[in-house]
Amino acid sequence: EPEVTQTPSHQVTQMGQEVILRCVPISNHLYFYWYRQILGQKVEFLVSFYNNEISEKSEIFDDQFSVERPDGSNFTLKIRSTKLEDSAMYFCASSETGRGDGYTFGSGTRLTVV
Amino acid sequence: AQKITQTQPGMFVQEKEAVTLDCTYDTSDQSYGLFWYKQPSSGEMIFLIYQGSYDEQNATEGRYSLNFQKARKSANLVISASQLGDSAMYFCAMREALYNQGGKLIFGQGTELSVKP
């Protein structure tokens, strides 16, 4: 079964450092997303991406965050200057149509900022 | 106001019994989708079941079924014949404005299910 692949599975970074989280969405999917989950809390939407541009972003997704699809397969989330409160699980997801079918999450990257 | 409400922070069920996890939602859209995901202790989000607002039949996937009551705005997950491996956190989520671009999901707080042997 096709899957969304995220690397690394766990990343530890110093406060103030830049970090890039990587995702390979399912190949025929057109819509891409990033979500985050702070430990013990619910999953929160960060940003959606379609046709090489951001289609929607949340209040969390401020100037410290950026997304990119540098080639035909990867989808990245960059945090420019990490803060302690950025520590969370970050999930990438992709969807074929943006509706209900085939909305698939990756297994997540656990980011720890020290 | 909460868009997705899961009122049961934790639930226990005996192995082989059925269990219902509650989810109510709030939207003014006519076209929306409802999802359930399972999150085991390892952390990944596993898709379980999907119900579109225009689907007339309740969705079923193996041991999972979704009890969709549109007028009451509820989308409860029913797990039949619980297994020890069903112990996990369960999240209800909604996608509004189904035919617009974007497609973000809004999640509830989750219900932690523990299956007892």
Tab-separated table of C-alpha atoms in Angstrom:
chain	number	residue	atom	x	y	z
A	1	GLU	CA	0.000	0.000	0.000
A	2	PRO	CA	1.396	3.460	-0.899
A	3	GLU	CA	2.623	5.482	2.044
A	4	VAL	CA	3.857	8.921	3.022
A	5	THR	CA	7.480	8.774	4.145
A	6	GLN	CA	8.978	11.190	6.664
A	7	THR	CA	12.612	11.638	7.638
A	8	PRO	CA	14.131	11.769	10.134
A	9	SER	CA	11.911	9.963	12.619
A	10	HIS	CA	13.473	11.895	15.486
A	11	GLN	CA	15.532	15.100	15.462
A	12	VAL	CA	17.149	16.917	18.336
A	13	THR	CA	18.248	20.492	17.715
A	14	GLN	CA	19.603	23.426	19.666
A	15	MET	CA	17.337	26.412	20.259
A	16	GLY	CA	17.892	29.013	17.550
A	17	GLN	CA	19.023	26.490	14.942
A	18	GLU	CA	17.319	25.955	11.622
A	19	VAL	CA	15.729	22.576	11.010
A	20	ILE	CA	14.310	20.989	7.861
A	21	LEU	CA	11.791	18.177	8.078
A	22	ARG	CA	11.394	16.069	4.977
A	23	CYS	CA	8.472	14.229	3.493
A	24	VAL	CA	7.871	12.160	0.383
A	25	PRO	CA	4.126	12.204	-0.345
A	26	ILE	CA	2.303	9.500	-2.263
A	27	SER	CA	3.291	9.882	-5.898
A	28	ASN	CA	-0.069	10.635	-7.521
A	29	HIS	CA	-1.269	12.933	-4.735
A	30	LEU	CA	-1.685	16.631	-5.461
A	31	TYR	CA	-2.350	18.137	-2.022
A	32	PHE	CA	0.228	18.248	0.742
A	33	TYR	CA	-0.038	19.212	4.373
A	34	TRP	CA	1.922	19.686	7.570
A	35	TYR	CA	0.413	19.193	11.011
A	36	ARG	CA	1.945	19.237	14.451
A	37	GLN	CA	1.072	17.586	17.742
A	38	ILE	CA	2.539	18.876	20.968
A	39	LEU	CA	2.941	16.013	23.431
A	40	GLY	CA	-0.375	14.971	24.929
A	41	GLN	CA	-2.394	17.419	22.858
A	42	LYS	CA	-4.497	17.274	19.734
A	43	VAL	CA	-3.206	17.420	16.201
A	44	GLU	CA	-3.114	20.968	14.773
A	45	PHE	CA	-3.073	22.051	11.140
A	46	LEU	CA	-0.091	24.113	10.020
A	47	VAL	CA	-0.253	24.528	6.248
A	48	SER	CA	-1.634	23.091	3.031
A	49	PHE	CA	0.124	23.203	-0.334
A	50	TYR	CA	-1.291	22.729	-3.815
A	51	ASN	CA	-0.046	23.539	-7.294
A	52	ASN	CA	3.283	24.742	-5.920
A	53	GLU	CA	1.879	27.286	-3.562
A	54	ILE	CA	0.420	27.545	-0.084
A	55	SER	CA	-3.364	27.240	-0.239
A	56	GLU	CA	-4.057	27.745	3.456
A	57	LYS	CA	-2.070	28.296	6.650
A	58	SER	CA	-2.892	28.531	10.329
A	59	GLU	CA	-1.945	31.165	12.893
A	60	ILE	CA	0.822	28.851	14.065
A	61	PHE	CA	2.501	29.021	10.655
A	62	ASP	CA	4.282	32.356	11.128
A	63	ASP	CA	7.369	33.792	9.422
A	64	GLN	CA	9.594	31.233	11.140
A	65	PHE	CA	8.026	28.485	9.044
A	66	SER	CA	8.283	27.826	5.334
A	67	VAL	CA	7.416	24.957	3.010
A	68	GLU	CA	8.889	23.926	-0.276
A	69	ARG	CA	8.540	21.274	-2.910
A	70	PRO	CA	12.071	21.452	-4.304
A	71	ASP	CA	11.652	18.622	-6.799
A	72	GLY	CA	8.899	16.311	-7.994
A	73	SER	CA	8.893	14.129	-4.909
A	74	ASN	CA	10.005	15.881	-1.710
A	75	PHE	CA	7.937	18.245	0.426
A	76	THR	CA	9.818	20.042	3.207
A	77	LEU	CA	8.997	22.088	6.276
A	78	LYS	CA	11.664	24.510	7.444
A	79	ILE	CA	11.732	26.154	10.843
A	80	ARG	CA	14.207	29.025	10.676
A	81	SER	CA	15.100	29.616	14.295
A	82	THR	CA	13.702	26.927	16.556
A	83	LYS	CA	12.213	27.697	19.955
A	84	LEU	CA	11.617	25.334	22.860
A	85	GLU	CA	7.880	25.456	22.159
A	86	ASP	CA	8.465	24.058	18.656
A	87	SER	CA	9.126	20.686	20.276
A	88	ALA	CA	6.390	18.441	18.919
A	89	MET	CA	5.581	15.620	16.554
A	90	TYR	CA	5.315	16.926	13.011
A	91	PHE	CA	3.161	15.011	10.566
A	92	CYS	CA	3.188	15.309	6.821
A	93	ALA	CA	0.045	14.243	4.948
A	94	SER	CA	-1.008	14.028	1.350
A	95	SER	CA	-4.300	13.699	-0.453
A	96	GLU	CA	-5.186	12.839	-4.013
A	97	THR	CA	-8.135	15.186	-4.324
A	98	GLY	CA	-8.174	17.373	-1.221
A	99	ARG	CA	-11.556	15.887	-0.314
A	100	GLY	CA	-11.969	12.832	1.844
A	101	ASP	CA	-10.519	9.954	-0.045
A	102	GLY	CA	-6.912	8.920	0.293
A	103	TYR	CA	-5.938	11.401	2.995
A	104	THR	CA	-2.812	9.729	4.343
A	105	PHE	CA	-0.460	10.724	7.137
A	106	GLY	CA	3.224	9.914	7.447
A	107	SER	CA	4.591	8.335	10.604
A	108	GLY	CA	5.844	11.683	11.894
A	109	THR	CA	9.073	13.383	12.911
A	110	ARG	CA	9.538	13.955	16.618
A	111	LEU	CA	11.351	17.282	16.978
A	112	THR	CA	13.003	18.038	20.299
A	113	VAL	CA	14.432	21.532	20.812
A	114	VAL	CA	16.927	21.791	23.674
B	1	ALA	CA	-16.456	27.116	19.860
B	2	GLN	CA	-14.999	23.653	19.447
B	3	LYS	CA	-15.525	22.286	15.963
B	4	ILE	CA	-14.894	18.686	17.014
B	5	THR	CA	-15.733	17.461	20.505
B	6	GLN	CA	-14.684	14.142	21.963
B	7	THR	CA	-16.118	14.024	25.455
B	8	GLN	CA	-14.458	10.809	26.617
B	9	PRO	CA	-10.809	11.398	27.552
B	10	GLY	CA	-10.426	7.708	28.417
B	11	MET	CA	-12.408	4.519	27.892
B	12	PHE	CA	-12.005	0.924	28.999
B	13	VAL	CA	-13.424	-2.092	27.208
B	14	GLN	CA	-13.156	-5.821	27.776
B	15	GLU	CA	-11.482	-7.818	25.039
B	16	LYS	CA	-14.000	-9.136	22.469
B	17	GLU	CA	-16.642	-6.593	23.495
B	18	ALA	CA	-17.823	-3.729	21.308
B	19	VAL	CA	-17.087	-0.112	22.196
B	20	THR	CA	-18.400	3.244	20.973
B	21	LEU	CA	-16.220	6.341	20.909
B	22	ASP	CA	-18.186	9.567	20.767
B	23	CYS	CA	-17.607	12.483	18.427
B	24	THR	CA	-19.781	15.522	17.818
B	25	TYR	CA	-19.001	18.259	15.347
B	26	ASP	CA	-20.057	21.763	14.512
B	27	THR	CA	-20.174	23.160	10.992
B	28	SER	CA	-22.432	25.288	8.852
B	29	ASP	CA	-21.125	23.696	5.648
B	30	GLN	CA	-23.397	21.325	3.747
B	31	SER	CA	-20.481	19.399	2.318
B	32	TYR	CA	-17.951	17.979	4.761
B	33	GLY	CA	-16.112	14.808	5.628
B	34	LEU	CA	-15.507	13.034	8.908
B	35	PHE	CA	-12.496	10.889	9.704
B	36	TRP	CA	-11.308	8.643	12.485
B	37	TYR	CA	-7.634	7.999	13.107
B	38	LYS	CA	-5.881	5.648	15.512
B	39	GLN	CA	-2.642	6.729	17.181
B	40	PRO	CA	-0.790	3.921	18.988
B	41	SER	CA	1.956	4.668	21.503
B	42	SER	CA	4.497	4.623	18.668
B	43	GLY	CA	2.954	7.875	17.465
B	44	GLU	CA	1.888	7.333	13.864
B	45	MET	CA	-1.579	8.331	12.645
B	46	ILE	CA	-3.442	5.398	11.147
B	47	PHE	CA	-6.528	6.110	9.033
B	48	LEU	CA	-9.526	4.008	10.087
B	49	ILE	CA	-12.677	5.217	8.396
B	50	TYR	CA	-14.226	8.096	6.447
B	51	GLN	CA	-17.799	9.381	6.104
B	52	GLY	CA	-18.868	12.065	3.655
B	53	SER	CA	-21.786	14.282	4.613
B	54	TYR	CA	-23.741	13.209	1.530
B	55	ASP	CA	-23.126	9.510	2.035
B	56	GLU	CA	-26.461	7.913	2.818
B	57	GLN	CA	-25.070	4.729	4.278
B	58	ASN	CA	-22.934	4.571	7.411
B	59	ALA	CA	-19.315	3.795	6.578
B	60	THR	CA	-17.869	0.430	7.568
B	61	GLU	CA	-14.305	-0.920	7.366
B	62	GLY	CA	-13.847	-4.359	8.829
B	63	ARG	CA	-14.418	-4.131	12.593
B	64	TYR	CA	-14.886	-0.363	12.409
B	65	SER	CA	-18.162	1.347	11.658
B	66	LEU	CA	-19.177	4.963	11.850
B	67	ASN	CA	-22.566	5.755	13.354
B	68	PHE	CA	-23.356	8.949	11.437
B	69	GLN	CA	-26.308	10.962	12.723
B	70	LYS	CA	-26.371	14.109	10.632
B	71	ALA	CA	-29.213	15.883	12.407
B	72	ARG	CA	-27.481	15.408	15.746
B	73	LYS	CA	-24.075	16.231	14.231
B	74	SER	CA	-22.508	13.132	15.638
B	75	ALA	CA	-20.092	10.662	14.086
B	76	ASN	CA	-19.395	7.970	16.652
B	77	LEU	CA	-16.879	5.219	15.975
B	78	VAL	CA	-17.944	1.685	16.832
B	79	ILE	CA	-15.258	-0.959	17.213
B	80	SER	CA	-16.656	-4.477	17.331
B	81	ALA	CA	-14.901	-7.446	18.958
B	82	SER	CA	-12.169	-5.375	20.607
B	83	GLN	CA	-8.637	-6.718	20.521
B	84	LEU	CA	-5.670	-5.921	22.771
B	85	GLY	CA	-4.024	-4.207	19.809
B	86	ASP	CA	-6.875	-1.703	19.689
B	87	SER	CA	-5.467	0.023	22.786
B	88	ALA	CA	-4.488	3.464	21.495
B	89	MET	CA	-5.545	7.086	21.237
B	90	TYR	CA	-8.401	7.692	18.785
B	91	PHE	CA	-8.980	11.002	17.047
B	92	CYS	CA	-12.065	12.235	15.264
B	93	ALA	CA	-11.443	14.860	12.567
B	94	MET	CA	-13.474	16.935	10.120
B	95	ARG	CA	-12.794	18.388	6.692
B	96	GLU	CA	-15.111	21.323	5.921
B	97	ALA	CA	-15.979	22.813	2.527
B	98	LEU	CA	-15.310	19.534	0.846
B	99	TYR	CA	-15.093	20.810	-2.702
B	100	ASN	CA	-12.898	23.828	-2.072
B	101	GLN	CA	-9.125	23.817	-2.319
B	102	GLY	CA	-7.141	23.334	0.843
B	103	GLY	CA	-8.469	20.356	2.686
B	104	LYS	CA	-7.241	20.901	6.230
B	105	LEU	CA	-8.494	18.570	8.924
B	106	ILE	CA	-9.709	19.810	12.284
B	107	PHE	CA	-9.095	17.328	15.094
B	108	GLY	CA	-10.762	16.593	18.373
B	109	GLN	CA	-8.893	16.131	21.642
B	110	GLY	CA	-8.866	12.367	21.350
B	111	THR	CA	-10.077	9.417	23.391
B	112	GLU	CA	-7.608	6.978	24.925
B	113	LEU	CA	-8.970	3.451	24.627
B	114	SER	CA	-7.651	0.657	26.827
B	115	VAL	CA	-8.649	-2.918	26.059
B	116	LYS	CA	-8.557	-5.258	29.065
B	117	PRO	CA	-7.778	-8.974	28.655
